[in-house]
Structures are given as structure tokens and as C-alpha cells.
Amino acid sequence: MSLDAQGLGWSVAGRLIIDDIEVRVGPGTLTGLLGPNGSGKSTLLRLVAGITSPDAGRVLLDGTDLRGIGRRERAQRVALVEQESSTDLPLTVHDAVLLGRTPHRSRWAGDSEQDLAVAAEALASVGAADLAGRRLDTLSGGERQRVHLARALAQQPRLLLLDEPTNHLDVNAQLVTLGLVRTLADAGTGVLAALHDLNLAAAYCDEVVLLSAGRVVAAGPPEQVLVPEVVDPVYGVSTTVLRHPGTGRPILAFDPA
Ligand SMILES: Nc1ncnc2c1ncn2[C@@H]1O[C@H](COP(=O)(O)OP(=O)(O)OP(=O)(O)O)[C@@H](O)[C@H]1O
């Protein structure tokens, strides 16, 4: 599915938080949404997911304005995993992941064999099958993060929106998670993922969009955007770009400016 955000604007309390943003995510593309704290990444993801309505501009999914797509249909196509999901309900992990199937079944139907199989597969794919019987509110931050990703995968979206999917994860789990997201993108899912770790973005993303103070300051392949001339003024650091000896992808080392 292609996502086209055109001229998006959003203000709160008289302050412009998202300022004339254009973002395009093609099917099968993993796009990293980068930018310092408070630059507008989470807000942009919420606008794109249709949780917040823009004051200006529009969001198109496969060319159709999001506002013309019903809630249920939208949920069949788009999944968002927020940074701090407020799912501290007394649910088991199994039930939490099954919630991802809700948009795909008729209102009063129970869980079908297919729903159960999809949910189990989603949980296994994030390496959390052994957590199925646990209560969500007893999990560690990293465990919970994997379960929320599994719920989004069980939704089988064509556009996956992720807000810092790796921030609670150990280094191995970070690679597993982004490897999984990469595989989904390779299979055709469009992915827009807010990331703080510029090196993970460089290693896994096809494209990156760099925000600063609610505006897009650069967008393109990581090799073009993640260069000192662009990164240093936005983050207030001094960047040295190295090359990964195996992949040739950029590796960024940071010093104080
Ligand atoms: N509902 C709101 N009311 C007031 N200010 C808000 C609201 N939502 C967002 N903001 C402000 O908008 C700015 C952008 O916030 P946002 O969470 O989108 O940034 P971010 O890039 O995701 O930051 P971080 O990297 O710290 O998660 C911040 O200054 C935030 O305080």
C-alpha cells in the first residue's frame, strides 16, 4: 500500500507542531522517521494513522483520502504501534495479540482457527511464543514491546506504522525486530518507523525522513541523508561517517559539536 501525506499541518495551543509535511512511503519500502526529541515524529505517525486529524493537508492511502475510509477498513489496512501503548488491561498476551484480529472478523464472531493461527504465528515471529499465557501487565518493557508488535502483525496491515519499535530492546532483539520488519517490507508491506538510532536506520531503511521542529529537513536514501552536513545542525553533534566492512552501509560515530 502506498502512503502519501501531503501538506500536513497540525497545531496545538497555538503552536505549530507539524508544519507542511510531505511524506511518501511506497509499498515494500521501509522508511525511517528520524529527528530529535520533540521534532514531531509521534505526532506525524498519529496523523498518518488517522488518530489525529490534520489542520491542513491530507493523507492518502493508495490514492484515497483517509477521511473517506471507514474505521474498520482503515484498521484492516493500517496498524500503528505507539511508543507507550496504554494496554495495561488485565489481558493475557494471547488475548492481547488476538485483539489484532478484530478488524478482520464480523462483529459478534468468535476467534476462528485462522485468527488463532495468525496470532500464534505473529507471537512466534517476534520471539515471544513462550509469553502467550502471561498477563500483559507483568511483562518487562522489552517483552511488552514485542507483544505490541505481534498484535500489529496479527492485524496483517498493508501499512505498518511503528513508533520507536526498538527503544526497550537489547541489541540482539533490536536486530531481530528490524530484521522482521525488513522481511515484511520485502514482502510488500509499507513501513514507516520512527527511530532514534541513526545506525539502525542506516542499516535497515530504504529511505529516511529527517524532521526538525515539525518540518522535513531532508528525505532520501540513508547514504544521502545521514551525512555530517545534514545531521550535525539538526542534532547539534559532530558526526563522522564510517562504512560497515560487510555491507558498506554508513556507520555514524558522534562527538559533541
Ligand atoms: N497534545 C499535545 N499538547 C501539547 N503539546 C503537544 C501535544 N502533542 C505533542 N505536543 C508537542 O509537540 C512536539 C512534538 O511531539 P512528538 O511527541 O511528536 O515528538 P517526537 O519527535 O515523537 O519526540 P520524542 O523523540 O521525544 O518521542 C513536542 O514538543 C510535544 O511536547
PDB file of C-alpha atoms in Angstrom, residues 6-218:
ATOM      1  CA  GLN A   6       0.519  15.957   1.538  1.00  0.00           C
ATOM      2  CA  GLY A   7       0.988  19.353   3.113  1.00  0.00           C
ATOM      3  CA  LEU A   8       0.214  18.086   6.608  1.00  0.00           C
ATOM      4  CA  GLY A   9      -0.121  20.652   9.352  1.00  0.00           C
ATOM      5  CA  TRP A  10      -1.150  20.343  12.988  1.00  0.00           C
ATOM      6  CA  SER A  11      -1.099  22.842  15.828  1.00  0.00           C
ATOM      7  CA  VAL A  12      -1.859  22.628  19.499  1.00  0.00           C
ATOM      8  CA  ALA A  13      -2.326  25.520  21.899  1.00  0.00           C
ATOM      9  CA  GLY A  14      -1.332  27.953  19.151  1.00  0.00           C
ATOM     10  CA  ARG A  15       1.955  26.145  18.493  1.00  0.00           C
ATOM     11  CA  LEU A  16       2.661  24.635  15.082  1.00  0.00           C
ATOM     12  CA  ILE A  17       3.875  21.075  15.765  1.00  0.00           C
ATOM     13  CA  ILE A  18       3.663  19.686  12.215  1.00  0.00           C
ATOM     14  CA  ASP A  19       4.448  22.232   9.534  1.00  0.00           C
ATOM     15  CA  ASP A  20       3.647  21.495   5.883  1.00  0.00           C
ATOM     16  CA  ILE A  21       4.990  17.937   5.881  1.00  0.00           C
ATOM     17  CA  GLU A  22       5.165  15.754   2.787  1.00  0.00           C
ATOM     18  CA  VAL A  23       5.958  12.060   3.238  1.00  0.00           C
ATOM     19  CA  ARG A  24       5.582   9.220   0.797  1.00  0.00           C
ATOM     20  CA  VAL A  25       6.007   5.554   1.654  1.00  0.00           C
ATOM     21  CA  GLY A  26       5.723   3.128  -1.237  1.00  0.00           C
ATOM     22  CA  PRO A  27       4.667  -0.495  -0.922  1.00  0.00           C
ATOM     23  CA  GLY A  28       7.584  -2.689   0.097  1.00  0.00           C
ATOM     24  CA  THR A  29       9.530   0.290   1.413  1.00  0.00           C
ATOM     25  CA  LEU A  30      10.937   0.580   4.896  1.00  0.00           C
ATOM     26  CA  THR A  31      11.168   4.273   5.714  1.00  0.00           C
ATOM     27  CA  GLY A  32      12.799   5.563   8.875  1.00  0.00           C
ATOM     28  CA  LEU A  33      11.298   8.649  10.505  1.00  0.00           C
ATOM     29  CA  LEU A  34      14.155  10.425  12.243  1.00  0.00           C
ATOM     30  CA  GLY A  35      14.564  13.608  14.243  1.00  0.00           C
ATOM     31  CA  PRO A  36      15.468  14.893  17.682  1.00  0.00           C
ATOM     32  CA  ASN A  37      13.196  14.668  20.715  1.00  0.00           C
ATOM     33  CA  GLY A  38      10.088  16.743  20.199  1.00  0.00           C
ATOM     34  CA  SER A  39      10.596  17.136  16.433  1.00  0.00           C
ATOM     35  CA  GLY A  40       7.132  15.710  15.705  1.00  0.00           C
ATOM     36  CA  LYS A  41       7.671  12.023  14.862  1.00  0.00           C
ATOM     37  CA  SER A  42       4.944  10.589  17.111  1.00  0.00           C
ATOM     38  CA  THR A  43       2.523  13.338  16.139  1.00  0.00           C
ATOM     39  CA  LEU A  44       3.124  12.659  12.456  1.00  0.00           C
ATOM     40  CA  LEU A  45       2.530   8.923  12.943  1.00  0.00           C
ATOM     41  CA  ARG A  46      -0.760   9.669  14.711  1.00  0.00           C
ATOM     42  CA  LEU A  47      -1.849  11.939  11.853  1.00  0.00           C
ATOM     43  CA  VAL A  48      -0.954   9.304   9.288  1.00  0.00           C
ATOM     44  CA  ALA A  49      -2.818   6.634  11.270  1.00  0.00           C
ATOM     45  CA  GLY A  50      -5.920   8.812  11.382  1.00  0.00           C
ATOM     46  CA  ILE A  51      -5.906   9.056  15.194  1.00  0.00           C
ATOM     47  CA  THR A  52      -5.398  12.806  14.996  1.00  0.00           C
ATOM     48  CA  SER A  53      -6.959  14.920  12.244  1.00  0.00           C
ATOM     49  CA  PRO A  54      -4.690  17.356  10.463  1.00  0.00           C
ATOM     50  CA  ASP A  55      -5.459  21.096  10.448  1.00  0.00           C
ATOM     51  CA  ALA A  56      -4.025  21.268   6.942  1.00  0.00           C
ATOM     52  CA  GLY A  57      -3.250  18.822   4.163  1.00  0.00           C
ATOM     53  CA  ARG A  58      -4.364  15.247   3.692  1.00  0.00           C
ATOM     54  CA  VAL A  59      -3.287  11.647   3.998  1.00  0.00           C
ATOM     55  CA  LEU A  60      -3.842   9.367   1.020  1.00  0.00           C
ATOM     56  CA  LEU A  61      -3.784   5.582   1.189  1.00  0.00           C
ATOM     57  CA  ASP A  62      -3.416   4.134  -2.296  1.00  0.00           C
ATOM     58  CA  GLY A  63      -4.678   7.474  -3.556  1.00  0.00           C
ATOM     59  CA  THR A  64      -7.811   7.572  -1.343  1.00  0.00           C
ATOM     60  CA  ASP A  65      -8.198  10.244   1.324  1.00  0.00           C
ATOM     61  CA  LEU A  66      -8.021   8.653   4.773  1.00  0.00           C
ATOM     62  CA  ARG A  67     -11.107  10.636   5.823  1.00  0.00           C
ATOM     63  CA  GLY A  68     -13.151   8.712   3.272  1.00  0.00           C
ATOM     64  CA  ILE A  69     -12.088   5.323   4.608  1.00  0.00           C
ATOM     65  CA  GLY A  70     -14.179   3.836   7.423  1.00  0.00           C
ATOM     66  CA  ARG A  71     -12.602   2.981  10.766  1.00  0.00           C
ATOM     67  CA  ARG A  72     -12.835  -0.759  10.312  1.00  0.00           C
ATOM     68  CA  GLU A  73     -11.489  -0.714   6.784  1.00  0.00           C
ATOM     69  CA  ARG A  74      -8.669   1.546   7.914  1.00  0.00           C
ATOM     70  CA  ALA A  75      -7.794  -0.899  10.685  1.00  0.00           C
ATOM     71  CA  GLN A  76      -7.685  -3.709   8.152  1.00  0.00           C
ATOM     72  CA  ARG A  77      -5.072  -1.805   6.223  1.00  0.00           C
ATOM     73  CA  VAL A  78      -3.065   0.247   8.717  1.00  0.00           C
ATOM     74  CA  ALA A  79      -1.560  -0.736  12.075  1.00  0.00           C
ATOM     75  CA  LEU A  80       0.167   1.631  14.487  1.00  0.00           C
ATOM     76  CA  VAL A  81       2.349   0.553  17.387  1.00  0.00           C
ATOM     77  CA  GLU A  82       2.710   3.539  19.672  1.00  0.00           C
ATOM     78  CA  GLN A  83       5.663   4.260  21.889  1.00  0.00           C
ATOM     79  CA  GLU A  84       3.856   3.684  25.154  1.00  0.00           C
ATOM     80  CA  SER A  85       0.799   1.660  24.332  1.00  0.00           C
ATOM     81  CA  SER A  86      -1.771   2.141  27.028  1.00  0.00           C
ATOM     82  CA  THR A  87      -2.695  -1.538  27.044  1.00  0.00           C
ATOM     83  CA  ASP A  88      -2.195  -2.231  30.676  1.00  0.00           C
ATOM     84  CA  LEU A  89      -5.516  -4.033  30.788  1.00  0.00           C
ATOM     85  CA  PRO A  90      -5.532  -7.309  32.702  1.00  0.00           C
ATOM     86  CA  LEU A  91      -5.226  -9.259  29.451  1.00  0.00           C
ATOM     87  CA  THR A  92      -3.114 -12.280  28.686  1.00  0.00           C
ATOM     88  CA  VAL A  93      -0.551 -11.901  25.938  1.00  0.00           C
ATOM     89  CA  HIS A  94      -2.540 -14.397  23.857  1.00  0.00           C
ATOM     90  CA  ASP A  95      -5.698 -12.261  24.129  1.00  0.00           C
ATOM     91  CA  ALA A  96      -3.788  -9.021  23.532  1.00  0.00           C
ATOM     92  CA  VAL A  97      -2.367 -10.359  20.255  1.00  0.00           C
ATOM     93  CA  LEU A  98      -5.785 -11.677  19.223  1.00  0.00           C
ATOM     94  CA  LEU A  99      -7.105  -8.102  19.500  1.00  0.00           C
ATOM     95  CA  GLY A 100      -5.158  -7.521  16.301  1.00  0.00           C
ATOM     96  CA  ARG A 101      -7.656  -9.776  14.525  1.00  0.00           C
ATOM     97  CA  THR A 102     -10.657  -7.612  15.492  1.00  0.00           C
ATOM     98  CA  PRO A 103     -10.897  -5.630  12.234  1.00  0.00           C
ATOM     99  CA  HIS A 104     -10.891  -8.839  10.217  1.00  0.00           C
ATOM    100  CA  ARG A 105     -13.840 -10.633  11.801  1.00  0.00           C
ATOM    101  CA  SER A 106     -17.536  -9.908  11.869  1.00  0.00           C
ATOM    102  CA  ARG A 107     -18.739  -8.107  14.936  1.00  0.00           C
ATOM    103  CA  TRP A 108     -20.034 -10.955  17.094  1.00  0.00           C
ATOM    104  CA  ALA A 109     -17.969 -13.792  15.688  1.00  0.00           C
ATOM    105  CA  GLY A 110     -15.549 -15.620  17.965  1.00  0.00           C
ATOM    106  CA  ASP A 111     -11.965 -16.365  17.114  1.00  0.00           C
ATOM    107  CA  SER A 112     -11.678 -18.584  14.066  1.00  0.00           C
ATOM    108  CA  GLU A 113      -8.970 -21.210  13.591  1.00  0.00           C
ATOM    109  CA  GLN A 114      -7.348 -18.760  11.218  1.00  0.00           C
ATOM    110  CA  ASP A 115      -7.393 -15.951  13.795  1.00  0.00           C
ATOM    111  CA  LEU A 116      -5.738 -18.232  16.348  1.00  0.00           C
ATOM    112  CA  ALA A 117      -3.141 -19.405  13.844  1.00  0.00           C
ATOM    113  CA  VAL A 118      -2.306 -15.880  12.663  1.00  0.00           C
ATOM    114  CA  ALA A 119      -1.981 -14.637  16.255  1.00  0.00           C
ATOM    115  CA  ALA A 120       0.231 -17.576  17.259  1.00  0.00           C
ATOM    116  CA  GLU A 121       2.437 -17.029  14.232  1.00  0.00           C
ATOM    117  CA  ALA A 122       2.725 -13.307  14.968  1.00  0.00           C
ATOM    118  CA  LEU A 123       3.777 -14.011  18.550  1.00  0.00           C
ATOM    119  CA  ALA A 124       6.297 -16.611  17.423  1.00  0.00           C
ATOM    120  CA  SER A 125       7.745 -14.256  14.812  1.00  0.00           C
ATOM    121  CA  VAL A 126       8.693 -11.726  17.498  1.00  0.00           C
ATOM    122  CA  GLY A 127      10.238 -14.497  19.604  1.00  0.00           C
ATOM    123  CA  ALA A 128       7.576 -14.287  22.294  1.00  0.00           C
ATOM    124  CA  ALA A 129       5.607 -17.540  21.877  1.00  0.00           C
ATOM    125  CA  ASP A 130       6.560 -18.553  25.412  1.00  0.00           C
ATOM    126  CA  LEU A 131       4.818 -15.450  26.810  1.00  0.00           C
ATOM    127  CA  ALA A 132       1.365 -16.394  25.496  1.00  0.00           C
ATOM    128  CA  GLY A 133      -0.101 -17.283  28.882  1.00  0.00           C
ATOM    129  CA  ARG A 134       1.415 -14.338  30.786  1.00  0.00           C
ATOM    130  CA  ARG A 135      -0.517 -11.260  31.797  1.00  0.00           C
ATOM    131  CA  LEU A 136       0.453  -8.215  29.797  1.00  0.00           C
ATOM    132  CA  ASP A 137       0.871  -6.049  32.890  1.00  0.00           C
ATOM    133  CA  THR A 138       3.534  -8.398  34.306  1.00  0.00           C
ATOM    134  CA  LEU A 139       5.890  -8.156  31.319  1.00  0.00           C
ATOM    135  CA  SER A 140       9.154  -6.257  31.095  1.00  0.00           C
ATOM    136  CA  GLY A 141       9.299  -3.220  28.801  1.00  0.00           C
ATOM    137  CA  GLY A 142      11.052  -5.162  26.046  1.00  0.00           C
ATOM    138  CA  GLU A 143       8.692  -8.129  26.313  1.00  0.00           C
ATOM    139  CA  ARG A 144       5.691  -5.816  26.144  1.00  0.00           C
ATOM    140  CA  GLN A 145       7.138  -4.037  23.123  1.00  0.00           C
ATOM    141  CA  ARG A 146       7.410  -7.351  21.261  1.00  0.00           C
ATOM    142  CA  VAL A 147       3.835  -8.250  22.159  1.00  0.00           C
ATOM    143  CA  HIS A 148       2.526  -4.922  20.841  1.00  0.00           C
ATOM    144  CA  LEU A 149       4.417  -5.534  17.609  1.00  0.00           C
ATOM    145  CA  ALA A 150       2.906  -9.036  17.436  1.00  0.00           C
ATOM    146  CA  ARG A 151      -0.586  -7.542  17.847  1.00  0.00           C
ATOM    147  CA  ALA A 152       0.093  -5.210  14.923  1.00  0.00           C
ATOM    148  CA  LEU A 153       1.415  -8.123  12.833  1.00  0.00           C
ATOM    149  CA  ALA A 154      -1.690 -10.169  13.638  1.00  0.00           C
ATOM    150  CA  GLN A 155      -3.635  -7.290  12.118  1.00  0.00           C
ATOM    151  CA  GLN A 156      -1.879  -8.145   8.810  1.00  0.00           C
ATOM    152  CA  PRO A 157      -1.684  -4.493   7.777  1.00  0.00           C
ATOM    153  CA  ARG A 158      -0.514  -3.283   4.413  1.00  0.00           C
ATOM    154  CA  LEU A 159       0.929  -0.200   6.069  1.00  0.00           C
ATOM    155  CA  LEU A 160       2.737  -0.613   9.383  1.00  0.00           C
ATOM    156  CA  LEU A 161       3.491   2.458  11.491  1.00  0.00           C
ATOM    157  CA  LEU A 162       5.975   1.970  14.321  1.00  0.00           C
ATOM    158  CA  ASP A 163       6.940   4.481  16.990  1.00  0.00           C
ATOM    159  CA  GLU A 164      10.414   3.602  18.207  1.00  0.00           C
ATOM    160  CA  PRO A 165       9.966  -0.150  17.936  1.00  0.00           C
ATOM    161  CA  THR A 166      13.401  -0.894  19.395  1.00  0.00           C
ATOM    162  CA  ASN A 167      13.732   1.546  22.284  1.00  0.00           C
ATOM    163  CA  HIS A 168      13.301  -1.065  25.062  1.00  0.00           C
ATOM    164  CA  LEU A 169      15.103  -3.869  23.273  1.00  0.00           C
ATOM    165  CA  ASP A 170      18.527  -5.382  23.853  1.00  0.00           C
ATOM    166  CA  VAL A 171      20.907  -5.318  20.902  1.00  0.00           C
ATOM    167  CA  ASN A 172      20.011  -8.801  19.718  1.00  0.00           C
ATOM    168  CA  ALA A 173      16.276  -8.086  19.949  1.00  0.00           C
ATOM    169  CA  GLN A 174      16.780  -4.813  18.046  1.00  0.00           C
ATOM    170  CA  LEU A 175      18.324  -6.699  15.142  1.00  0.00           C
ATOM    171  CA  VAL A 176      15.657  -9.415  15.262  1.00  0.00           C
ATOM    172  CA  THR A 177      12.875  -6.817  15.289  1.00  0.00           C
ATOM    173  CA  LEU A 178      14.221  -4.721  12.448  1.00  0.00           C
ATOM    174  CA  GLY A 179      15.097  -7.892  10.525  1.00  0.00           C
ATOM    175  CA  LEU A 180      11.468  -8.940  10.880  1.00  0.00           C
ATOM    176  CA  VAL A 181      10.235  -5.526   9.787  1.00  0.00           C
ATOM    177  CA  ARG A 182      12.631  -5.675   6.838  1.00  0.00           C
ATOM    178  CA  THR A 183      11.192  -9.060   5.828  1.00  0.00           C
ATOM    179  CA  LEU A 184       7.656  -7.647   5.992  1.00  0.00           C
ATOM    180  CA  ALA A 185       8.671  -4.739   3.795  1.00  0.00           C
ATOM    181  CA  ASP A 186      10.370  -7.098   1.340  1.00  0.00           C
ATOM    182  CA  ALA A 187       7.066  -8.988   1.138  1.00  0.00           C
ATOM    183  CA  GLY A 188       5.239  -5.767   0.156  1.00  0.00           C
ATOM    184  CA  THR A 189       4.183  -4.046   3.395  1.00  0.00           C
ATOM    185  CA  GLY A 190       4.877  -0.322   3.556  1.00  0.00           C
ATOM    186  CA  VAL A 191       6.591   0.558   6.832  1.00  0.00           C
ATOM    187  CA  LEU A 192       7.134   3.953   8.442  1.00  0.00           C
ATOM    188  CA  ALA A 193       9.156   3.603  11.646  1.00  0.00           C
ATOM    189  CA  ALA A 194      10.248   6.376  13.991  1.00  0.00           C
ATOM    190  CA  LEU A 195      13.787   5.544  15.080  1.00  0.00           C
ATOM    191  CA  HIS A 196      16.255   7.277  17.371  1.00  0.00           C
ATOM    192  CA  ASP A 197      19.167   5.061  16.448  1.00  0.00           C
ATOM    193  CA  LEU A 198      20.561   6.507  13.228  1.00  0.00           C
ATOM    194  CA  ASN A 199      22.798   3.468  12.770  1.00  0.00           C
ATOM    195  CA  LEU A 200      19.839   1.093  12.819  1.00  0.00           C
ATOM    196  CA  ALA A 201      18.151   3.377  10.299  1.00  0.00           C
ATOM    197  CA  ALA A 202      21.272   3.316   8.124  1.00  0.00           C
ATOM    198  CA  ALA A 203      21.469  -0.467   8.316  1.00  0.00           C
ATOM    199  CA  TYR A 204      17.827  -1.334   7.612  1.00  0.00           C
ATOM    200  CA  CYS A 205      15.939   1.502   5.912  1.00  0.00           C
ATOM    201  CA  ASP A 206      15.442   2.093   2.204  1.00  0.00           C
ATOM    202  CA  GLU A 207      14.614   5.730   2.819  1.00  0.00           C
ATOM    203  CA  VAL A 208      14.768   8.089   5.774  1.00  0.00           C
ATOM    204  CA  VAL A 209      12.852  11.275   6.504  1.00  0.00           C
ATOM    205  CA  LEU A 210      14.554  13.655   8.902  1.00  0.00           C
ATOM    206  CA  LEU A 211      12.357  16.003  10.916  1.00  0.00           C
ATOM    207  CA  SER A 212      13.383  19.069  12.823  1.00  0.00           C
ATOM    208  CA  ALA A 213      10.917  21.315  14.647  1.00  0.00           C
ATOM    209  CA  GLY A 214       7.969  19.833  12.780  1.00  0.00           C
ATOM    210  CA  ARG A 215       9.402  20.178   9.288  1.00  0.00           C
ATOM    211  CA  VAL A 216      11.085  17.756   6.906  1.00  0.00           C
ATOM    212  CA  VAL A 217      14.692  18.903   6.564  1.00  0.00           C
ATOM    213  CA  ALA A 218      15.884  16.021   4.391  1.00  0.00           C
TER     214      ALA A 218
END
